[in-house]
Coordinates of C-alpha atoms in Angstrom, one line a residue:
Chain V
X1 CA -58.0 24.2 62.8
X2 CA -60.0 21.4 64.5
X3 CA -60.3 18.2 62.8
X4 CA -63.2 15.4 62.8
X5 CA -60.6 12.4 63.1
X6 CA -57.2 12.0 64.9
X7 CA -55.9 9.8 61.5
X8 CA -57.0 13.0 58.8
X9 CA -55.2 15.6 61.1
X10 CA -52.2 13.2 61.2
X11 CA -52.4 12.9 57.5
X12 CA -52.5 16.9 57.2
X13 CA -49.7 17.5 59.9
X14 CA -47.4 15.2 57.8
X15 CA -48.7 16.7 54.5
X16 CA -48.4 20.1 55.8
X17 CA -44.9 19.7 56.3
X18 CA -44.2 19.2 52.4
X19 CA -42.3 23.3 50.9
X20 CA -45.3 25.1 50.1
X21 CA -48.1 23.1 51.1
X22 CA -50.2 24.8 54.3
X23 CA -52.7 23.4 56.4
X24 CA -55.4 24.1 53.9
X25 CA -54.0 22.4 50.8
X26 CA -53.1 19.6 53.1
X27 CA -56.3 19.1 54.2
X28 CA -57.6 19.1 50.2
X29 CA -55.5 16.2 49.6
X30 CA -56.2 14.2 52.3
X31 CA -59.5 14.1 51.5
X32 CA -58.7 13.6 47.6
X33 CA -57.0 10.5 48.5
X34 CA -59.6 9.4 51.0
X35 CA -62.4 10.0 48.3
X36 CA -60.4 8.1 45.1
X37 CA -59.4 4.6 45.1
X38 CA -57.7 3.0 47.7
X39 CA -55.4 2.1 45.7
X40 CA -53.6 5.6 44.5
X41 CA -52.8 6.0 48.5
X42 CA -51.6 2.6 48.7
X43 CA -49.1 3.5 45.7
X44 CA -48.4 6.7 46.7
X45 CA -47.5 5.6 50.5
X46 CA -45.5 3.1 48.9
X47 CA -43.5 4.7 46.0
X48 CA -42.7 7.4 48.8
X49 CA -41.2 5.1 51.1
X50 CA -39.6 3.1 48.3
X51 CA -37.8 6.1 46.8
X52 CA -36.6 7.7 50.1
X53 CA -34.8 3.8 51.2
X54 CA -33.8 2.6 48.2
X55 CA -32.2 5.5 46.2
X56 CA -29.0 5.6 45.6
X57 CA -26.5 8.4 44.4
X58 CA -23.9 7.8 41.7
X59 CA -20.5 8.0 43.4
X60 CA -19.1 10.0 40.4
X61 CA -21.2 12.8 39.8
X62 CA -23.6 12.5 43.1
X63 CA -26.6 12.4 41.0
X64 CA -29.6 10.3 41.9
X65 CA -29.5 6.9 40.3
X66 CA -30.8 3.5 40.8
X67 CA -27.3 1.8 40.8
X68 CA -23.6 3.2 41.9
X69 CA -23.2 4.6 38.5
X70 CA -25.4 6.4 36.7
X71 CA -27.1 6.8 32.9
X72 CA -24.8 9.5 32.3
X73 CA -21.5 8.5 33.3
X74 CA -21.8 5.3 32.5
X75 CA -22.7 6.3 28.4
X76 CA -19.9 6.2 26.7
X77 CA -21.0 8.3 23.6
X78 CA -21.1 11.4 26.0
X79 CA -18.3 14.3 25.9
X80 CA -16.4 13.0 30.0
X81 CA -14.1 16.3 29.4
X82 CA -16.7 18.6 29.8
X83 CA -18.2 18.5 33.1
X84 CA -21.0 20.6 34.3
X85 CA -20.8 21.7 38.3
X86 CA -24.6 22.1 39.4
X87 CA -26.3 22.4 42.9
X88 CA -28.7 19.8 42.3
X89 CA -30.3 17.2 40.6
X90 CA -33.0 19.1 39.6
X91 CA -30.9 21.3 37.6
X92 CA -29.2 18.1 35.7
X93 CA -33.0 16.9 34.4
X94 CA -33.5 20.5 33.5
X95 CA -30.5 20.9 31.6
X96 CA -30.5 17.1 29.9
X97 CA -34.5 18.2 29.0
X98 CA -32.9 20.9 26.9
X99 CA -30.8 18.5 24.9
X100 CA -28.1 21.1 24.4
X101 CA -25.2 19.6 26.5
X102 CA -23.6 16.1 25.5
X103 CA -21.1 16.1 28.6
X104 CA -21.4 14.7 31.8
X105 CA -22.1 16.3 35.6
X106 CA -21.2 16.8 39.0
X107 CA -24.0 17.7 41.5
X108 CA -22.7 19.4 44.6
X109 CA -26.1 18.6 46.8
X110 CA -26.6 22.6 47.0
X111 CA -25.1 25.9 47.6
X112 CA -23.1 27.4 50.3
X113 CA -25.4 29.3 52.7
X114 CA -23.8 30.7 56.2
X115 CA -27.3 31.2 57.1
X116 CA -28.7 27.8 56.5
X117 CA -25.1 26.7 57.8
X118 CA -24.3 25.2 54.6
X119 CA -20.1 25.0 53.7
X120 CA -17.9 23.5 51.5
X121 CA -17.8 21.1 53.8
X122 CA -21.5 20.2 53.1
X123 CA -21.1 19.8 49.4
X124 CA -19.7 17.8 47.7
X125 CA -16.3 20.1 46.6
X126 CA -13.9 18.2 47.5
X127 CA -14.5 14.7 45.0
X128 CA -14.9 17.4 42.2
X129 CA -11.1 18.8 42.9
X130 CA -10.5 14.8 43.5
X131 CA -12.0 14.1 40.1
X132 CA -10.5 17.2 38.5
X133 CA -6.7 16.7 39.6
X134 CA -6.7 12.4 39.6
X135 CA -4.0 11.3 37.3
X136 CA -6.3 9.3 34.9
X137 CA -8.6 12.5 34.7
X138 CA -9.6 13.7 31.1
X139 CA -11.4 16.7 32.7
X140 CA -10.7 19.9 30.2
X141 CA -13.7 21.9 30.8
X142 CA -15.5 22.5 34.0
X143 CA -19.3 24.5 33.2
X144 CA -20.3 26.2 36.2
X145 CA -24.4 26.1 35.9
X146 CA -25.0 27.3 39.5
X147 CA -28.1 29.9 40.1
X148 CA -27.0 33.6 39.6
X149 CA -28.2 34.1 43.2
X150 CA -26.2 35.6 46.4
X151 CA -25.5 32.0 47.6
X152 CA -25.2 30.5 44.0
X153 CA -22.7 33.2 43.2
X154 CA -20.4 32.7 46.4
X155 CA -20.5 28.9 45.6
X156 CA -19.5 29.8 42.3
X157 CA -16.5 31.8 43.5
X158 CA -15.5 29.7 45.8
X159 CA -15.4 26.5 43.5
X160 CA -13.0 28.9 40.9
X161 CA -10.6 29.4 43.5
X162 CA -10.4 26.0 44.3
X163 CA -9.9 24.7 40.9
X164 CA -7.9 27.4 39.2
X165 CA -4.7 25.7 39.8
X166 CA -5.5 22.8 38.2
X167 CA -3.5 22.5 34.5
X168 CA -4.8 22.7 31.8
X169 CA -8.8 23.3 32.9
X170 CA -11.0 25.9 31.4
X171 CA -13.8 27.4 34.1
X172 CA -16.8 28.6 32.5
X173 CA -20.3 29.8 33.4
X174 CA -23.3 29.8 31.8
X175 CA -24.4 32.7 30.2
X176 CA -26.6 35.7 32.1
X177 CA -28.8 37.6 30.3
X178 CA -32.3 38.3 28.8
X179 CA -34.6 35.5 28.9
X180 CA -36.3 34.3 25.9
X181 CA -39.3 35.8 25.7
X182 CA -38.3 38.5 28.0
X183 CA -39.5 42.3 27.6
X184 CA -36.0 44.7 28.2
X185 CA -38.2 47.5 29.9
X186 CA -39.3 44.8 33.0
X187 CA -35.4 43.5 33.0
X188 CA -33.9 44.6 36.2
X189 CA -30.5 46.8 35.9
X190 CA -27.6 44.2 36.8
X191 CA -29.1 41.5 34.0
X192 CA -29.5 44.3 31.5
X193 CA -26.2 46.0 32.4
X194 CA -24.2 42.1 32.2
X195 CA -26.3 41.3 29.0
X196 CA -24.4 44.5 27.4
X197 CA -21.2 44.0 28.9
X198 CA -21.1 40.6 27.2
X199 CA -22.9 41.0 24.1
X200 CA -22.5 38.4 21.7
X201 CA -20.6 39.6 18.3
X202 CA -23.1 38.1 15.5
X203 CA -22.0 35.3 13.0
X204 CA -22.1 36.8 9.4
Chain N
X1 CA -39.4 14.6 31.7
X2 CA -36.3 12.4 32.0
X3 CA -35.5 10.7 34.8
X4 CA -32.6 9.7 36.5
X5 CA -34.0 7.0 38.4
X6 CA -37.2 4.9 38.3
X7 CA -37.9 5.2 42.0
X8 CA -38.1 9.1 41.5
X9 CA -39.9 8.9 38.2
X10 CA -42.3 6.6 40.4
X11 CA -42.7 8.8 43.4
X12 CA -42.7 12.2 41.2
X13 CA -46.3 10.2 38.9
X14 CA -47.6 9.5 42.1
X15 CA -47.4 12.7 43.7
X16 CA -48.3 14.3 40.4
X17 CA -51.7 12.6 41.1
X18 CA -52.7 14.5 43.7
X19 CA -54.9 17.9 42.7
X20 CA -53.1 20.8 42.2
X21 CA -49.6 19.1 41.8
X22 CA -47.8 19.1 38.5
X23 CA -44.8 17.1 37.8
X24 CA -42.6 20.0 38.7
X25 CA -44.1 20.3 42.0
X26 CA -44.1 16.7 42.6
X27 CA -39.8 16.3 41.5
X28 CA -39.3 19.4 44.2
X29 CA -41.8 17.7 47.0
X30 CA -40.0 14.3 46.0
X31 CA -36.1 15.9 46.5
X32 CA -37.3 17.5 49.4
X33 CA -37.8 14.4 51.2
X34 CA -34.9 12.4 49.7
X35 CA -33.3 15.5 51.3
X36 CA -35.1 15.7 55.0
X37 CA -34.8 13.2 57.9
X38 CA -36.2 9.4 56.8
X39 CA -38.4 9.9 59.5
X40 CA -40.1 12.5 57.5
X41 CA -41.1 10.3 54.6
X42 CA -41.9 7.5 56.9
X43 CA -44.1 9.8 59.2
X44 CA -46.1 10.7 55.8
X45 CA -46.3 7.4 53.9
X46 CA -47.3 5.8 57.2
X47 CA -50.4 8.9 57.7
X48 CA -51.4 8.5 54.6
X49 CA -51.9 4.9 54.5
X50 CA -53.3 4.9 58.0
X51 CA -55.7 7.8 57.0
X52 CA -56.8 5.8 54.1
X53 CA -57.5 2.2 55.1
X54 CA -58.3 2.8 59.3
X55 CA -60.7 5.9 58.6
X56 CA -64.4 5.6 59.7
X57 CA -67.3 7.6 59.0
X58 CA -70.1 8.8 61.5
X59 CA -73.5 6.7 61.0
X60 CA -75.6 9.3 61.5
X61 CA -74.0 12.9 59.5
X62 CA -71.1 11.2 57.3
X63 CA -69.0 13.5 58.8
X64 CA -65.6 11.6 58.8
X65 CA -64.9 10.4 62.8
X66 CA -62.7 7.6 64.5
X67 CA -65.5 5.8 65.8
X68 CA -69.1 5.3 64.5
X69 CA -70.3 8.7 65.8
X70 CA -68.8 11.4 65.7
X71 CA -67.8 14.1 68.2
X72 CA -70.5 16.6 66.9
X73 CA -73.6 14.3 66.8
X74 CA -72.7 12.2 69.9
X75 CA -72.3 16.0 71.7
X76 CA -75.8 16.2 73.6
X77 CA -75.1 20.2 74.5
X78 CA -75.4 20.4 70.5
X79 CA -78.9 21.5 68.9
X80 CA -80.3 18.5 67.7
X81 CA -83.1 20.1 65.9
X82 CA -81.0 21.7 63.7
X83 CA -79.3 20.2 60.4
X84 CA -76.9 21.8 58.7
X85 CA -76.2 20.4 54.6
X86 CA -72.7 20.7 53.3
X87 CA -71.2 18.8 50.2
X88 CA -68.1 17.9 52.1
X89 CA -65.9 17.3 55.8
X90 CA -64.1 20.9 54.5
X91 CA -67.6 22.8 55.0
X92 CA -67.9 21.1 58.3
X93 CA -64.3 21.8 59.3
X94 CA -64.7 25.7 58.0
X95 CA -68.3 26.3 59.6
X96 CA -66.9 24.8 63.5
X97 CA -64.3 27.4 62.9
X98 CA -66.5 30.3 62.6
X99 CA -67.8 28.8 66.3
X100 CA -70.9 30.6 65.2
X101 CA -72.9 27.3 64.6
X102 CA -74.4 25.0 67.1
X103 CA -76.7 22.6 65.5
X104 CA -75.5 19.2 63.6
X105 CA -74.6 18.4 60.3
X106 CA -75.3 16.0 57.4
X107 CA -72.6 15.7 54.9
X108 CA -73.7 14.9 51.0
X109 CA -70.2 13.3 49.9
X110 CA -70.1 15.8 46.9
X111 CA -73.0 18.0 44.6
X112 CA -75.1 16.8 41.8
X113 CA -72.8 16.9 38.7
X114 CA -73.7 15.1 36.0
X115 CA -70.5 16.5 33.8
X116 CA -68.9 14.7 36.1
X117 CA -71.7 11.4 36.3
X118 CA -72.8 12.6 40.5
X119 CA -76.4 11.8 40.5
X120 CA -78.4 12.2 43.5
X121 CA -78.4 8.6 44.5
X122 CA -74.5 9.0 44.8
X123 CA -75.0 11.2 47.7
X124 CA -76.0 11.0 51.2
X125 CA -79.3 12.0 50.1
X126 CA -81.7 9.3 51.2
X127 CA -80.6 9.3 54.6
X128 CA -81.3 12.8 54.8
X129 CA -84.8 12.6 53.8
X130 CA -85.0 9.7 56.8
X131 CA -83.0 11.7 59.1
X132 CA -86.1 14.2 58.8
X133 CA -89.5 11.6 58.3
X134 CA -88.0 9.4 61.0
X135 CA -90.7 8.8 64.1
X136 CA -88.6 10.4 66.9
X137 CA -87.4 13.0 64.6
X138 CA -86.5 15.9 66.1
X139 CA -85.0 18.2 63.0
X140 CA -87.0 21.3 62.6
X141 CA -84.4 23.4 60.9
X142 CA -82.5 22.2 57.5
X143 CA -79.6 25.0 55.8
X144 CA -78.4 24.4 53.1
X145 CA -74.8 25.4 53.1
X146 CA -73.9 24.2 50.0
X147 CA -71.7 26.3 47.6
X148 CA -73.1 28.9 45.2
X149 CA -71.9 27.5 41.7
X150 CA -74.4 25.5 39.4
X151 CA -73.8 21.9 40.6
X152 CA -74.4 23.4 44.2
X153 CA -77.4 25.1 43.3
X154 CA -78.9 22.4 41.4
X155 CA -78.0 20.2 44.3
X156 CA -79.7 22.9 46.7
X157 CA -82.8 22.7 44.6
X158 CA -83.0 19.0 44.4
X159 CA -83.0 19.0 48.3
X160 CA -85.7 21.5 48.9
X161 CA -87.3 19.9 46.7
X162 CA -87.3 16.5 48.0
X163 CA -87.2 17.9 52.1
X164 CA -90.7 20.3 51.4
X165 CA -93.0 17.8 52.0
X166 CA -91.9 16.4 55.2
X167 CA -93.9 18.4 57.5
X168 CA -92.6 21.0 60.1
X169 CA -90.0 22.1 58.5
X170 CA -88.0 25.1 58.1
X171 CA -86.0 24.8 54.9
X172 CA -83.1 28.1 54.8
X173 CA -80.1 28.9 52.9
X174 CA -77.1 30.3 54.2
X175 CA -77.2 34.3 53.2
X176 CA -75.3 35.1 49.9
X177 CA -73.8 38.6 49.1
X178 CA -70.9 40.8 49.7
X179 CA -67.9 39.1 51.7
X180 CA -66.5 41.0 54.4
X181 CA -63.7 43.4 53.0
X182 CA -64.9 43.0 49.7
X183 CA -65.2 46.2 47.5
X184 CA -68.6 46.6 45.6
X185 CA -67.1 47.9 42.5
X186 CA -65.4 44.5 42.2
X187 CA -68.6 42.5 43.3
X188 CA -69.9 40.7 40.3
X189 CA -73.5 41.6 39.0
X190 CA -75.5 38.6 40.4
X191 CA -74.0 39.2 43.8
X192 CA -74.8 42.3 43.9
X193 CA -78.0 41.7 43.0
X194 CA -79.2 40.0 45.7
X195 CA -77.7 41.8 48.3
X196 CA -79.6 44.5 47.2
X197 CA -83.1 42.5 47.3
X198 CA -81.9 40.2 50.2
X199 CA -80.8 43.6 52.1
X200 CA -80.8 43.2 55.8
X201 CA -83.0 45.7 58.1
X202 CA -80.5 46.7 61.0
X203 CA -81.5 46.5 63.7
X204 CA -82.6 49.7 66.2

């Protein structure tokens, strides 16, 4: 693609690098931005810049937070027993948006992958068995909410192994099954085939 | 949406700006950079602002351009006697690609839309018309490559309208029917339509 300006096919290049956004949506925002107000560039440019220097992570649970402790850790009302392993902090705002779970969270900054070269190593495994085995720890319960995918599920079974010798700790997952909403014919065999295997007896 | 920090929340509403990008979009694009290389989120904020404030448009077309001209009009092997109208730098971008065009270009800025409160005098209209009725004119082609949805045809109408009194000029549209690979069954009524009466005689 040939571009009129050197600054608009900087401003794609850069854009263009964003997950799935090609040259031609790129270009489509650039010249949004260079038709609406100065101003929403200005503050885009600037919230970007501000989020990626200042952020900080919370050092107990790794989530994204504007101080070294986060909302949820540091609320007292919440279950600290429970503790729900995920791969990312996406999956924390999509879980507190369901308003379901009361405890708190560890977020392992993603899965393992041998073909991204992504280890244990990577993530952050070892301050979970850190948090799970310290002496003043009230861990009981450790959710694992990690995507039933090929990389989530070797994450999964890795972080079992390491915690199972830790006393007194129960190691769940989340449940696999049906969707809400979701037609049984389209299901594919494994989630149909798991969602029978562990049926749920019904409360009378 | 909760979020965990203000700096994402701020990032993820300015992104969510942009067309085509929800708020789920925008929290993926925004942990994709807090996950890349600072440079990358440096590189963009910096493009974008660049783009934004440093970008210059060409006198004579509109066409966006580093300098006051731009590489198309200022290009003397060009056919100066031929204009080509588009609503926007895309068209001009997309018709240089096709390399099948070698005449100039006058971009409107946009279509007439009064949903959307465009007028005529909002667009690069006025210095059409003088682009044509100047002295040492030397246009004696105008297409009008505008899109085929109502605002474009309205705006197409407006201009051959206002352009058919300037004397010596040829006043075309770009041809309308079937795309290339397209299957007629699929084709919708008013397309087909006209490629029927706008049928092309092959040539022998």
């Amino acid at each position: 693609m040939d571009f009129p300006s050197k600054l608009i096919e900087n401003a794609v290049v850069e854009l263009s690098r964003l997950p799935g956004i090609g040259k031609k949506t790129a270009l489509r925002l650039a010249l949004h931005l260079l038709k609406a107000e100065s101003d929403t560039t200005a503050n885009l440019a600037e919230a970007l810049a501000k989020m990626r220097f200042d952020i900080t992570y919370c050092l107990t649970c790794h989530s994204i937070s504007d101080s070294t402790e986060c909302g949820i850790c540091g609320n007292q009302l919440r279950d600290h027993s429970t503790v729900c392993v995920v791969a990312d902090v996406r999956d924390v705002i999509a879980i507190e948006n369901t308003g379901q779970y009361q405890g708190v969270y560890h977020v392992l900054g993603g899965v393992i992958s041998p073909i991204e070269g992504v280890g244990p190593a990577d993530l952050h495994v070892d301050s979970l068995v850190a948090r799970t085995t310290a002496e003043d720890s009230e861990i009981r319960e450790i959710i694992l909410a990690i995507s039933p995918t090929m990389e989530g599920d070797t994450t999964a079974f890795y972080l079992s192994r390491r915690l199972r010798e830790v006393e007194n700790l129960n190691i769940s997952t989340i449940a696999r099954g049906i969707p809400m909403g979701g037609e049984l014919e389209y299901a594919d065999e494994i989630t149909l085939g798991r969602s029978i295997v562990e049926r749920q007896r019904q409360a009378r």
